[in-house]
């Protein structure tokens, strides 16, 4: 199975930037689709950004133009660059993997098989 570990979260001020990392270990494949989701207190887990085997990306409207997802297959790592952070970005951020070769990006969390434990991002105004 695949193990995912997020890192890079923290507490920042509005307008600041953070880079989240998701390191994969175990049985990993570079052609899996990867995604970032987030869960704010009292809310559902929502899609943030995804990247497929070919580097094609997709973003939620709420983060488009501010966040960038990328992957380094040699390091088995996925990144989420977050710029111009807003208080409404406060959430626990999770990385996830669709465990099918050449899987497409999905915005539905139930279509991802492997999940990290999450990393907290807090943005203060």
mmCIF file of N, CA and C in Angstrom:
data_model
loop_
_atom_site.group_PDB
_atom_site.id
_atom_site.type_symbol
_atom_site.label_atom_id
_atom_site.label_comp_id
_atom_site.label_asym_id
_atom_site.label_seq_id
_atom_site.Cartn_x
_atom_site.Cartn_y
_atom_site.Cartn_z
ATOM 1 N N UNK A 1 0.817 -1.171 0.000
ATOM 2 C CA UNK A 1 0.000 0.000 0.000
ATOM 3 C C UNK A 1 0.870 1.247 0.000
ATOM 4 N N UNK A 2 0.225 2.375 -0.247
ATOM 5 C CA UNK A 2 0.911 3.656 -0.318
ATOM 6 C C UNK A 2 0.724 4.395 0.997
ATOM 7 N N UNK A 3 1.795 4.979 1.494
ATOM 8 C CA UNK A 3 1.737 5.831 2.670
ATOM 9 C C UNK A 3 2.078 7.258 2.275
ATOM 10 N N UNK A 4 1.267 8.199 2.739
ATOM 11 C CA UNK A 4 1.440 9.600 2.412
ATOM 12 C C UNK A 4 1.612 10.401 3.695
ATOM 13 N N UNK A 5 2.580 11.297 3.718
ATOM 14 C CA UNK A 5 2.855 12.125 4.883
ATOM 15 C C UNK A 5 2.959 13.571 4.442
ATOM 16 N N UNK A 6 2.066 14.413 4.982
ATOM 17 C CA UNK A 6 2.083 15.838 4.676
ATOM 18 C C UNK A 6 2.984 16.582 5.654
ATOM 19 N N UNK A 7 3.520 17.691 5.192
ATOM 20 C CA UNK A 7 4.303 18.568 6.042
ATOM 21 C C UNK A 7 4.248 19.979 5.469
ATOM 22 N N UNK A 8 4.670 20.944 6.259
ATOM 23 C CA UNK A 8 4.762 22.316 5.800
ATOM 24 C C UNK A 8 3.679 23.246 6.294
ATOM 25 N N UNK A 9 2.706 22.722 7.025
ATOM 26 C CA UNK A 9 1.666 23.578 7.550
ATOM 27 C C UNK A 9 2.185 24.478 8.655
ATOM 28 N N UNK A 10 1.358 25.427 9.034
ATOM 29 C CA UNK A 10 1.742 26.347 10.085
ATOM 30 C C UNK A 10 0.731 27.455 10.237
ATOM 31 N N UNK A 11 1.072 28.410 11.081
ATOM 32 C CA UNK A 11 0.224 29.567 11.347
ATOM 33 C C UNK A 11 0.855 30.798 10.720
ATOM 34 N N UNK A 12 0.101 31.474 9.865
ATOM 35 C CA UNK A 12 0.614 32.627 9.133
ATOM 36 C C UNK A 12 -0.418 33.739 9.134
ATOM 37 N N UNK A 13 0.012 34.896 8.671
ATOM 38 C CA UNK A 13 -0.876 36.036 8.513
ATOM 39 C C UNK A 13 -1.475 36.065 7.116
ATOM 40 N N UNK A 14 -2.614 36.687 6.979
ATOM 41 C CA UNK A 14 -3.229 36.847 5.675
ATOM 42 C C UNK A 14 -2.250 37.515 4.711
ATOM 43 N N UNK A 15 -2.200 36.986 3.498
ATOM 44 C CA UNK A 15 -1.278 37.480 2.497
ATOM 45 C C UNK A 15 0.036 36.731 2.436
ATOM 46 N N UNK A 16 0.321 35.929 3.443
ATOM 47 C CA UNK A 16 1.560 35.154 3.466
ATOM 48 C C UNK A 16 1.458 33.930 2.562
ATOM 49 N N UNK A 17 2.565 33.206 2.474
ATOM 50 C CA UNK A 17 2.650 32.020 1.640
ATOM 51 C C UNK A 17 3.150 30.834 2.438
ATOM 52 N N UNK A 18 2.776 29.648 1.996
ATOM 53 C CA UNK A 18 3.252 28.399 2.560
ATOM 54 C C UNK A 18 3.443 27.392 1.434
ATOM 55 N N UNK A 19 4.340 26.455 1.653
ATOM 56 C CA UNK A 19 4.490 25.323 0.753
ATOM 57 C C UNK A 19 4.249 24.039 1.519
ATOM 58 N N UNK A 20 3.257 23.298 1.090
ATOM 59 C CA UNK A 20 2.983 22.001 1.663
ATOM 60 C C UNK A 20 3.647 20.920 0.828
ATOM 61 N N UNK A 21 4.120 19.886 1.494
ATOM 62 C CA UNK A 21 4.736 18.753 0.824
ATOM 63 C C UNK A 21 4.021 17.478 1.212
ATOM 64 N N UNK A 22 3.964 16.554 0.290
ATOM 65 C CA UNK A 22 3.384 15.240 0.531
ATOM 66 C C UNK A 22 4.363 14.203 0.036
ATOM 67 N N UNK A 23 4.980 13.496 0.960
ATOM 68 C CA UNK A 23 5.964 12.478 0.628
ATOM 69 C C UNK A 23 5.297 11.107 0.617
ATOM 70 N N UNK A 24 5.490 10.389 -0.461
ATOM 71 C CA UNK A 24 4.906 9.066 -0.620
ATOM 72 C C UNK A 24 5.953 7.991 -0.395
ATOM 73 N N UNK A 25 5.533 6.908 0.219
ATOM 74 C CA UNK A 25 6.410 5.765 0.429
ATOM 75 C C UNK A 25 5.612 4.490 0.250
ATOM 76 N N UNK A 26 6.326 3.381 0.256
ATOM 77 C CA UNK A 26 5.673 2.118 0.022
ATOM 78 C C UNK A 26 5.542 1.854 -1.466
ATOM 79 N N UNK A 27 4.442 1.252 -1.825
ATOM 80 C CA UNK A 27 4.198 0.904 -3.214
ATOM 81 C C UNK A 27 3.633 2.112 -3.941
ATOM 82 N N UNK A 28 4.499 2.827 -4.618
ATOM 83 C CA UNK A 28 4.110 4.054 -5.293
ATOM 84 C C UNK A 28 4.347 3.953 -6.789
ATOM 85 N N UNK A 29 3.589 4.752 -7.514
ATOM 86 C CA UNK A 29 3.688 4.786 -8.953
ATOM 87 C C UNK A 29 3.602 6.230 -9.420
ATOM 88 N N UNK A 30 4.474 6.583 -10.330
ATOM 89 C CA UNK A 30 4.514 7.947 -10.813
ATOM 90 C C UNK A 30 3.322 8.305 -11.686
ATOM 91 N N UNK A 31 2.593 7.310 -12.161
ATOM 92 C CA UNK A 31 1.453 7.577 -13.022
ATOM 93 C C UNK A 31 0.123 7.615 -12.274
ATOM 94 N N UNK A 32 0.177 7.674 -10.948
ATOM 95 C CA UNK A 32 -1.041 7.875 -10.168
ATOM 96 C C UNK A 32 -1.429 9.347 -10.193
ATOM 97 N N UNK A 33 -2.712 9.620 -10.118
ATOM 98 C CA UNK A 33 -3.183 10.984 -9.930
ATOM 99 C C UNK A 33 -3.117 11.343 -8.448
ATOM 100 N N UNK A 34 -2.713 12.565 -8.166
ATOM 101 C CA UNK A 34 -2.591 13.044 -6.796
ATOM 102 C C UNK A 34 -3.467 14.265 -6.603
ATOM 103 N N UNK A 35 -3.957 14.433 -5.390
ATOM 104 C CA UNK A 35 -4.795 15.580 -5.096
ATOM 105 C C UNK A 35 -4.557 16.127 -3.704
ATOM 106 N N UNK A 36 -4.927 17.377 -3.538
ATOM 107 C CA UNK A 36 -4.950 18.023 -2.230
ATOM 108 C C UNK A 36 -6.395 18.363 -1.883
ATOM 109 N N UNK A 37 -6.783 18.034 -0.665
ATOM 110 C CA UNK A 37 -8.090 18.363 -0.128
ATOM 111 C C UNK A 37 -7.901 19.116 1.178
ATOM 112 N N UNK A 38 -8.953 19.768 1.636
ATOM 113 C CA UNK A 38 -8.880 20.441 2.921
ATOM 114 C C UNK A 38 -10.215 20.347 3.639
ATOM 115 N N UNK A 39 -10.132 20.371 4.976
ATOM 116 C CA UNK A 39 -11.319 20.328 5.802
ATOM 117 C C UNK A 39 -11.227 21.443 6.842
ATOM 118 N N UNK A 40 -12.122 22.405 6.741
ATOM 119 C CA UNK A 40 -12.227 23.464 7.735
ATOM 120 C C UNK A 40 -13.090 22.973 8.887
ATOM 121 N N UNK A 41 -12.955 23.580 10.060
ATOM 122 C CA UNK A 41 -13.754 23.142 11.206
ATOM 123 C C UNK A 41 -15.251 23.154 10.912
ATOM 124 N N UNK A 42 -15.905 22.044 11.179
ATOM 125 C CA UNK A 42 -17.336 21.942 10.981
ATOM 126 C C UNK A 42 -17.781 21.816 9.545
ATOM 127 N N UNK A 43 -16.856 21.625 8.623
ATOM 128 C CA UNK A 43 -17.196 21.542 7.207
ATOM 129 C C UNK A 43 -16.768 20.209 6.609
ATOM 130 N N UNK A 44 -17.231 19.972 5.408
ATOM 131 C CA UNK A 44 -16.847 18.767 4.684
ATOM 132 C C UNK A 44 -15.449 18.922 4.111
ATOM 133 N N UNK A 45 -14.877 17.800 3.734
ATOM 134 C CA UNK A 45 -13.573 17.816 3.103
ATOM 135 C C UNK A 45 -13.740 18.171 1.629
ATOM 136 N N UNK A 46 -13.086 19.241 1.210
ATOM 137 C CA UNK A 46 -13.268 19.781 -0.125
ATOM 138 C C UNK A 46 -12.005 19.652 -0.958
ATOM 139 N N UNK A 47 -12.211 19.483 -2.236
ATOM 140 C CA UNK A 47 -11.115 19.423 -3.189
ATOM 141 C C UNK A 47 -10.436 20.775 -3.302
ATOM 142 N N UNK A 48 -9.115 20.752 -3.396
ATOM 143 C CA UNK A 48 -8.330 21.972 -3.554
ATOM 144 C C UNK A 48 -7.621 21.993 -4.901
ATOM 145 N N UNK A 49 -6.844 20.965 -5.184
ATOM 146 C CA UNK A 49 -6.056 20.914 -6.410
ATOM 147 C C UNK A 49 -5.685 19.481 -6.715
ATOM 148 N N UNK A 50 -5.481 19.183 -7.988
ATOM 149 C CA UNK A 50 -5.085 17.851 -8.395
ATOM 150 C C UNK A 50 -4.098 17.908 -9.536
ATOM 151 N N UNK A 51 -3.345 16.826 -9.694
ATOM 152 C CA UNK A 51 -2.380 16.707 -10.773
ATOM 153 C C UNK A 51 -2.354 15.258 -11.230
ATOM 154 N N UNK A 52 -2.336 15.049 -12.537
ATOM 155 C CA UNK A 52 -2.345 13.690 -13.044
ATOM 156 C C UNK A 52 -0.949 13.255 -13.465
ATOM 157 N N UNK A 53 -0.869 12.063 -14.037
ATOM 158 C CA UNK A 53 0.418 11.470 -14.395
ATOM 159 C C UNK A 53 1.204 12.313 -15.389
ATOM 160 N N UNK A 54 0.496 13.053 -16.231
ATOM 161 C CA UNK A 54 1.153 13.853 -17.241
ATOM 162 C C UNK A 54 1.419 15.289 -16.837
ATOM 163 N N UNK A 55 1.126 15.643 -15.592
ATOM 164 C CA UNK A 55 1.363 16.995 -15.123
ATOM 165 C C UNK A 55 0.215 17.952 -15.350
ATOM 166 N N UNK A 56 -0.902 17.468 -15.860
ATOM 167 C CA UNK A 56 -2.080 18.313 -16.015
ATOM 168 C C UNK A 56 -2.668 18.607 -14.646
ATOM 169 N N UNK A 57 -3.027 19.853 -14.422
ATOM 170 C CA UNK A 57 -3.514 20.282 -13.114
ATOM 171 C C UNK A 57 -4.945 20.791 -13.192
ATOM 172 N N UNK A 58 -5.588 20.805 -12.043
ATOM 173 C CA UNK A 58 -6.944 21.320 -11.924
ATOM 174 C C UNK A 58 -7.105 21.898 -10.529
ATOM 175 N N UNK A 59 -7.798 23.041 -10.431
ATOM 176 C CA UNK A 59 -7.924 23.748 -9.171
ATOM 177 C C UNK A 59 -9.366 24.087 -8.859
ATOM 178 N N UNK A 60 -9.666 24.087 -7.574
ATOM 179 C CA UNK A 60 -10.942 24.618 -7.138
ATOM 180 C C UNK A 60 -10.981 26.118 -7.406
ATOM 181 N N UNK A 61 -12.170 26.629 -7.701
ATOM 182 C CA UNK A 61 -12.296 28.050 -7.994
ATOM 183 C C UNK A 61 -11.803 28.924 -6.842
ATOM 184 N N UNK A 62 -11.952 28.447 -5.629
ATOM 185 C CA UNK A 62 -11.595 29.240 -4.467
ATOM 186 C C UNK A 62 -10.093 29.482 -4.334
ATOM 187 N N UNK A 63 -9.278 28.657 -4.994
ATOM 188 C CA UNK A 63 -7.830 28.796 -4.882
ATOM 189 C C UNK A 63 -7.161 29.085 -6.213
ATOM 190 N N UNK A 64 -7.916 29.096 -7.279
ATOM 191 C CA UNK A 64 -7.351 29.303 -8.605
ATOM 192 C C UNK A 64 -6.639 30.651 -8.680
ATOM 193 N N UNK A 65 -5.428 30.624 -9.191
ATOM 194 C CA UNK A 65 -4.620 31.824 -9.286
ATOM 195 C C UNK A 65 -3.773 32.104 -8.069
ATOM 196 N N UNK A 66 -4.035 31.402 -6.965
ATOM 197 C CA UNK A 66 -3.272 31.603 -5.739
ATOM 198 C C UNK A 66 -2.444 30.379 -5.365
ATOM 199 N N UNK A 67 -2.966 29.189 -5.650
ATOM 200 C CA UNK A 67 -2.298 27.944 -5.291
ATOM 201 C C UNK A 67 -1.750 27.275 -6.540
ATOM 202 N N UNK A 68 -0.659 26.546 -6.374
ATOM 203 C CA UNK A 68 -0.062 25.784 -7.458
ATOM 204 C C UNK A 68 0.316 24.396 -6.961
ATOM 205 N N UNK A 69 -0.120 23.374 -7.673
ATOM 206 C CA UNK A 69 0.243 22.007 -7.348
ATOM 207 C C UNK A 69 1.309 21.534 -8.328
ATOM 208 N N UNK A 70 2.260 20.770 -7.832
ATOM 209 C CA UNK A 70 3.299 20.205 -8.675
ATOM 210 C C UNK A 70 3.735 18.870 -8.092
ATOM 211 N N UNK A 71 4.469 18.120 -8.881
ATOM 212 C CA UNK A 71 4.962 16.830 -8.398
ATOM 213 C C UNK A 71 6.385 16.604 -8.875
ATOM 214 N N UNK A 72 7.159 15.945 -8.037
ATOM 215 C CA UNK A 72 8.514 15.541 -8.350
ATOM 216 C C UNK A 72 8.535 14.028 -8.253
ATOM 217 N N UNK A 73 8.415 13.365 -9.379
ATOM 218 C CA UNK A 73 8.308 11.916 -9.374
ATOM 219 C C UNK A 73 9.584 11.241 -8.867
ATOM 220 N N UNK A 74 10.733 11.850 -9.117
ATOM 221 C CA UNK A 74 11.983 11.276 -8.644
ATOM 222 C C UNK A 74 12.037 11.226 -7.127
ATOM 223 N N UNK A 75 11.379 12.182 -6.473
ATOM 224 C CA UNK A 75 11.354 12.235 -5.013
ATOM 225 C C UNK A 75 10.071 11.671 -4.428
ATOM 226 N N UNK A 76 9.165 11.211 -5.281
ATOM 227 C CA UNK A 76 7.866 10.714 -4.829
ATOM 228 C C UNK A 76 7.174 11.737 -3.930
ATOM 229 N N UNK A 77 7.191 12.975 -4.364
ATOM 230 C CA UNK A 77 6.673 14.065 -3.552
ATOM 231 C C UNK A 77 5.757 14.957 -4.383
ATOM 232 N N UNK A 78 4.667 15.378 -3.774
ATOM 233 C CA UNK A 78 3.735 16.333 -4.361
ATOM 234 C C UNK A 78 3.748 17.589 -3.504
ATOM 235 N N UNK A 79 3.674 18.738 -4.146
ATOM 236 C CA UNK A 79 3.729 20.011 -3.451
ATOM 237 C C UNK A 79 2.469 20.820 -3.696
ATOM 238 N N UNK A 80 2.146 21.660 -2.741
ATOM 239 C CA UNK A 80 1.107 22.653 -2.905
ATOM 240 C C UNK A 80 1.675 23.993 -2.462
ATOM 241 N N UNK A 81 1.892 24.868 -3.429
ATOM 242 C CA UNK A 81 2.358 26.215 -3.144
ATOM 243 C C UNK A 81 1.153 27.109 -2.944
ATOM 244 N N UNK A 82 1.059 27.717 -1.783
ATOM 245 C CA UNK A 82 -0.084 28.532 -1.420
ATOM 246 C C UNK A 82 0.376 29.971 -1.244
ATOM 247 N N UNK A 83 -0.154 30.846 -2.070
ATOM 248 C CA UNK A 83 0.173 32.260 -2.019
ATOM 249 C C UNK A 83 -1.063 33.076 -1.674
ATOM 250 N N UNK A 84 -0.829 34.296 -1.225
ATOM 251 C CA UNK A 84 -1.925 35.217 -0.900
ATOM 252 C C UNK A 84 -2.969 34.542 -0.027
ATOM 253 N N UNK A 85 -2.516 33.916 1.019
ATOM 254 C CA UNK A 85 -3.414 33.152 1.881
ATOM 255 C C UNK A 85 -4.443 34.054 2.545
ATOM 256 N N UNK A 86 -5.638 33.514 2.687
ATOM 257 C CA UNK A 86 -6.759 34.206 3.294
ATOM 258 C C UNK A 86 -7.220 33.447 4.528
ATOM 259 N N UNK A 87 -7.883 34.132 5.461
ATOM 260 C CA UNK A 87 -8.393 33.419 6.636
ATOM 261 C C UNK A 87 -9.286 32.233 6.280
ATOM 262 N N UNK A 88 -10.040 32.328 5.200
ATOM 263 C CA UNK A 88 -10.899 31.229 4.800
ATOM 264 C C UNK A 88 -10.139 30.022 4.273
ATOM 265 N N UNK A 89 -8.826 30.144 4.100
ATOM 266 C CA UNK A 89 -8.000 29.001 3.741
ATOM 267 C C UNK A 89 -7.639 28.150 4.954
ATOM 268 N N UNK A 90 -7.975 28.612 6.134
ATOM 269 C CA UNK A 90 -7.682 27.870 7.351
ATOM 270 C C UNK A 90 -8.369 26.509 7.321
ATOM 271 N N UNK A 91 -7.590 25.450 7.464
ATOM 272 C CA UNK A 91 -8.123 24.100 7.384
ATOM 273 C C UNK A 91 -6.993 23.111 7.636
ATOM 274 N N UNK A 92 -7.377 21.858 7.793
ATOM 275 C CA UNK A 92 -6.422 20.770 7.739
ATOM 276 C C UNK A 92 -6.316 20.337 6.284
ATOM 277 N N UNK A 93 -5.110 20.302 5.764
ATOM 278 C CA UNK A 93 -4.877 19.961 4.373
ATOM 279 C C UNK A 93 -4.380 18.526 4.259
ATOM 280 N N UNK A 94 -4.973 17.780 3.340
ATOM 281 C CA UNK A 94 -4.656 16.382 3.129
ATOM 282 C C UNK A 94 -4.190 16.150 1.700
ATOM 283 N N UNK A 95 -3.210 15.301 1.531
ATOM 284 C CA UNK A 95 -2.893 14.822 0.199
ATOM 285 C C UNK A 95 -3.481 13.434 0.022
ATOM 286 N N UNK A 96 -3.769 13.089 -1.211
ATOM 287 C CA UNK A 96 -4.427 11.828 -1.499
ATOM 288 C C UNK A 96 -3.972 11.317 -2.856
ATOM 289 N N UNK A 97 -4.131 10.022 -3.041
ATOM 290 C CA UNK A 97 -3.722 9.368 -4.275
ATOM 291 C C UNK A 97 -4.835 8.496 -4.811
ATOM 292 N N UNK A 98 -5.080 8.604 -6.112
ATOM 293 C CA UNK A 98 -5.944 7.657 -6.811
ATOM 294 C C UNK A 98 -5.055 6.520 -7.267
ATOM 295 N N UNK A 99 -5.307 5.339 -6.740
ATOM 296 C CA UNK A 99 -4.389 4.215 -6.904
ATOM 297 C C UNK A 99 -4.646 3.406 -8.162
ATOM 298 N N UNK A 100 -4.826 4.074 -9.247
ATOM 299 C CA UNK A 100 -4.937 3.422 -10.535
ATOM 300 C C UNK A 100 -3.948 4.037 -11.502
ATOM 301 N N UNK A 101 -3.320 3.195 -12.283
ATOM 302 C CA UNK A 101 -2.352 3.712 -13.237
ATOM 303 C C UNK A 101 -3.046 4.611 -14.254
ATOM 304 N N UNK A 102 -2.461 5.779 -14.459
ATOM 305 C CA UNK A 102 -2.981 6.786 -15.382
ATOM 306 C C UNK A 102 -4.375 7.258 -14.976
ATOM 307 N N UNK A 103 -4.652 7.257 -13.683
ATOM 308 C CA UNK A 103 -5.930 7.737 -13.190
ATOM 309 C C UNK A 103 -6.073 9.224 -13.461
ATOM 310 N N UNK A 104 -7.314 9.637 -13.713
ATOM 311 C CA UNK A 104 -7.615 11.039 -13.944
ATOM 312 C C UNK A 104 -7.846 11.758 -12.628
ATOM 313 N N UNK A 105 -7.689 13.073 -12.651
ATOM 314 C CA UNK A 105 -7.985 13.881 -11.476
ATOM 315 C C UNK A 105 -9.477 13.814 -11.184
ATOM 316 N N UNK A 106 -9.819 13.694 -9.925
ATOM 317 C CA UNK A 106 -11.204 13.737 -9.495
ATOM 318 C C UNK A 106 -11.347 14.744 -8.371
ATOM 319 N N UNK A 107 -12.492 15.419 -8.321
ATOM 320 C CA UNK A 107 -12.786 16.344 -7.230
ATOM 321 C C UNK A 107 -13.521 15.656 -6.092
ATOM 322 N N UNK A 108 -13.824 14.383 -6.249
ATOM 323 C CA UNK A 108 -14.563 13.633 -5.244
ATOM 324 C C UNK A 108 -13.600 12.859 -4.354
ATOM 325 N N UNK A 109 -13.680 13.103 -3.061
ATOM 326 C CA UNK A 109 -12.714 12.493 -2.161
ATOM 327 C C UNK A 109 -12.870 10.981 -2.070
ATOM 328 N N UNK A 110 -14.071 10.469 -2.332
ATOM 329 C CA UNK A 110 -14.267 9.030 -2.235
ATOM 330 C C UNK A 110 -13.672 8.269 -3.413
ATOM 331 N N UNK A 111 -13.102 8.971 -4.364
ATOM 332 C CA UNK A 111 -12.435 8.328 -5.483
ATOM 333 C C UNK A 111 -10.921 8.255 -5.293
ATOM 334 N N UNK A 112 -10.449 8.652 -4.129
ATOM 335 C CA UNK A 112 -9.038 8.542 -3.782
ATOM 336 C C UNK A 112 -8.865 7.458 -2.726
ATOM 337 N N UNK A 113 -7.915 6.577 -2.931
ATOM 338 C CA UNK A 113 -7.765 5.408 -2.076
ATOM 339 C C UNK A 113 -6.806 5.622 -0.903
ATOM 340 N N UNK A 114 -5.778 6.435 -1.093
ATOM 341 C CA UNK A 114 -4.763 6.614 -0.071
ATOM 342 C C UNK A 114 -4.730 8.053 0.399
ATOM 343 N N UNK A 115 -4.580 8.227 1.717
ATOM 344 C CA UNK A 115 -4.645 9.546 2.339
ATOM 345 C C UNK A 115 -3.557 9.730 3.371
ATOM 346 N N UNK A 116 -3.053 10.955 3.459
ATOM 347 C CA UNK A 116 -2.177 11.311 4.548
ATOM 348 C C UNK A 116 -2.973 11.695 5.785
ATOM 349 N N UNK A 117 -2.260 12.002 6.864
ATOM 350 C CA UNK A 117 -2.901 12.358 8.120
ATOM 351 C C UNK A 117 -3.289 13.823 8.209
ATOM 352 N N UNK A 118 -2.793 14.637 7.310
ATOM 353 C CA UNK A 118 -3.156 16.034 7.271
ATOM 354 C C UNK A 118 -2.153 16.930 7.970
ATOM 355 N N UNK A 119 -2.125 18.179 7.545
ATOM 356 C CA UNK A 119 -1.293 19.194 8.170
ATOM 357 C C UNK A 119 -2.114 20.466 8.329
ATOM 358 N N UNK A 120 -2.024 21.086 9.486
ATOM 359 C CA UNK A 120 -2.856 22.234 9.812
ATOM 360 C C UNK A 120 -2.290 23.508 9.202
ATOM 361 N N UNK A 121 -3.166 24.263 8.552
ATOM 362 C CA UNK A 121 -2.841 25.593 8.056
ATOM 363 C C UNK A 121 -3.803 26.576 8.707
ATOM 364 N N UNK A 122 -3.260 27.563 9.384
ATOM 365 C CA UNK A 122 -4.059 28.580 10.047
ATOM 366 C C UNK A 122 -3.642 29.949 9.532
ATOM 367 N N UNK A 123 -4.605 30.707 9.039
ATOM 368 C CA UNK A 123 -4.348 32.027 8.474
ATOM 369 C C UNK A 123 -5.106 33.055 9.304
ATOM 370 N N UNK A 124 -4.383 33.986 9.878
ATOM 371 C CA UNK A 124 -4.968 35.015 10.721
ATOM 372 C C UNK A 124 -5.059 36.327 9.956
ATOM 373 N N UNK A 125 -6.125 37.068 10.202
ATOM 374 C CA UNK A 125 -6.305 38.359 9.565
ATOM 375 C C UNK A 125 -5.582 39.455 10.321
#
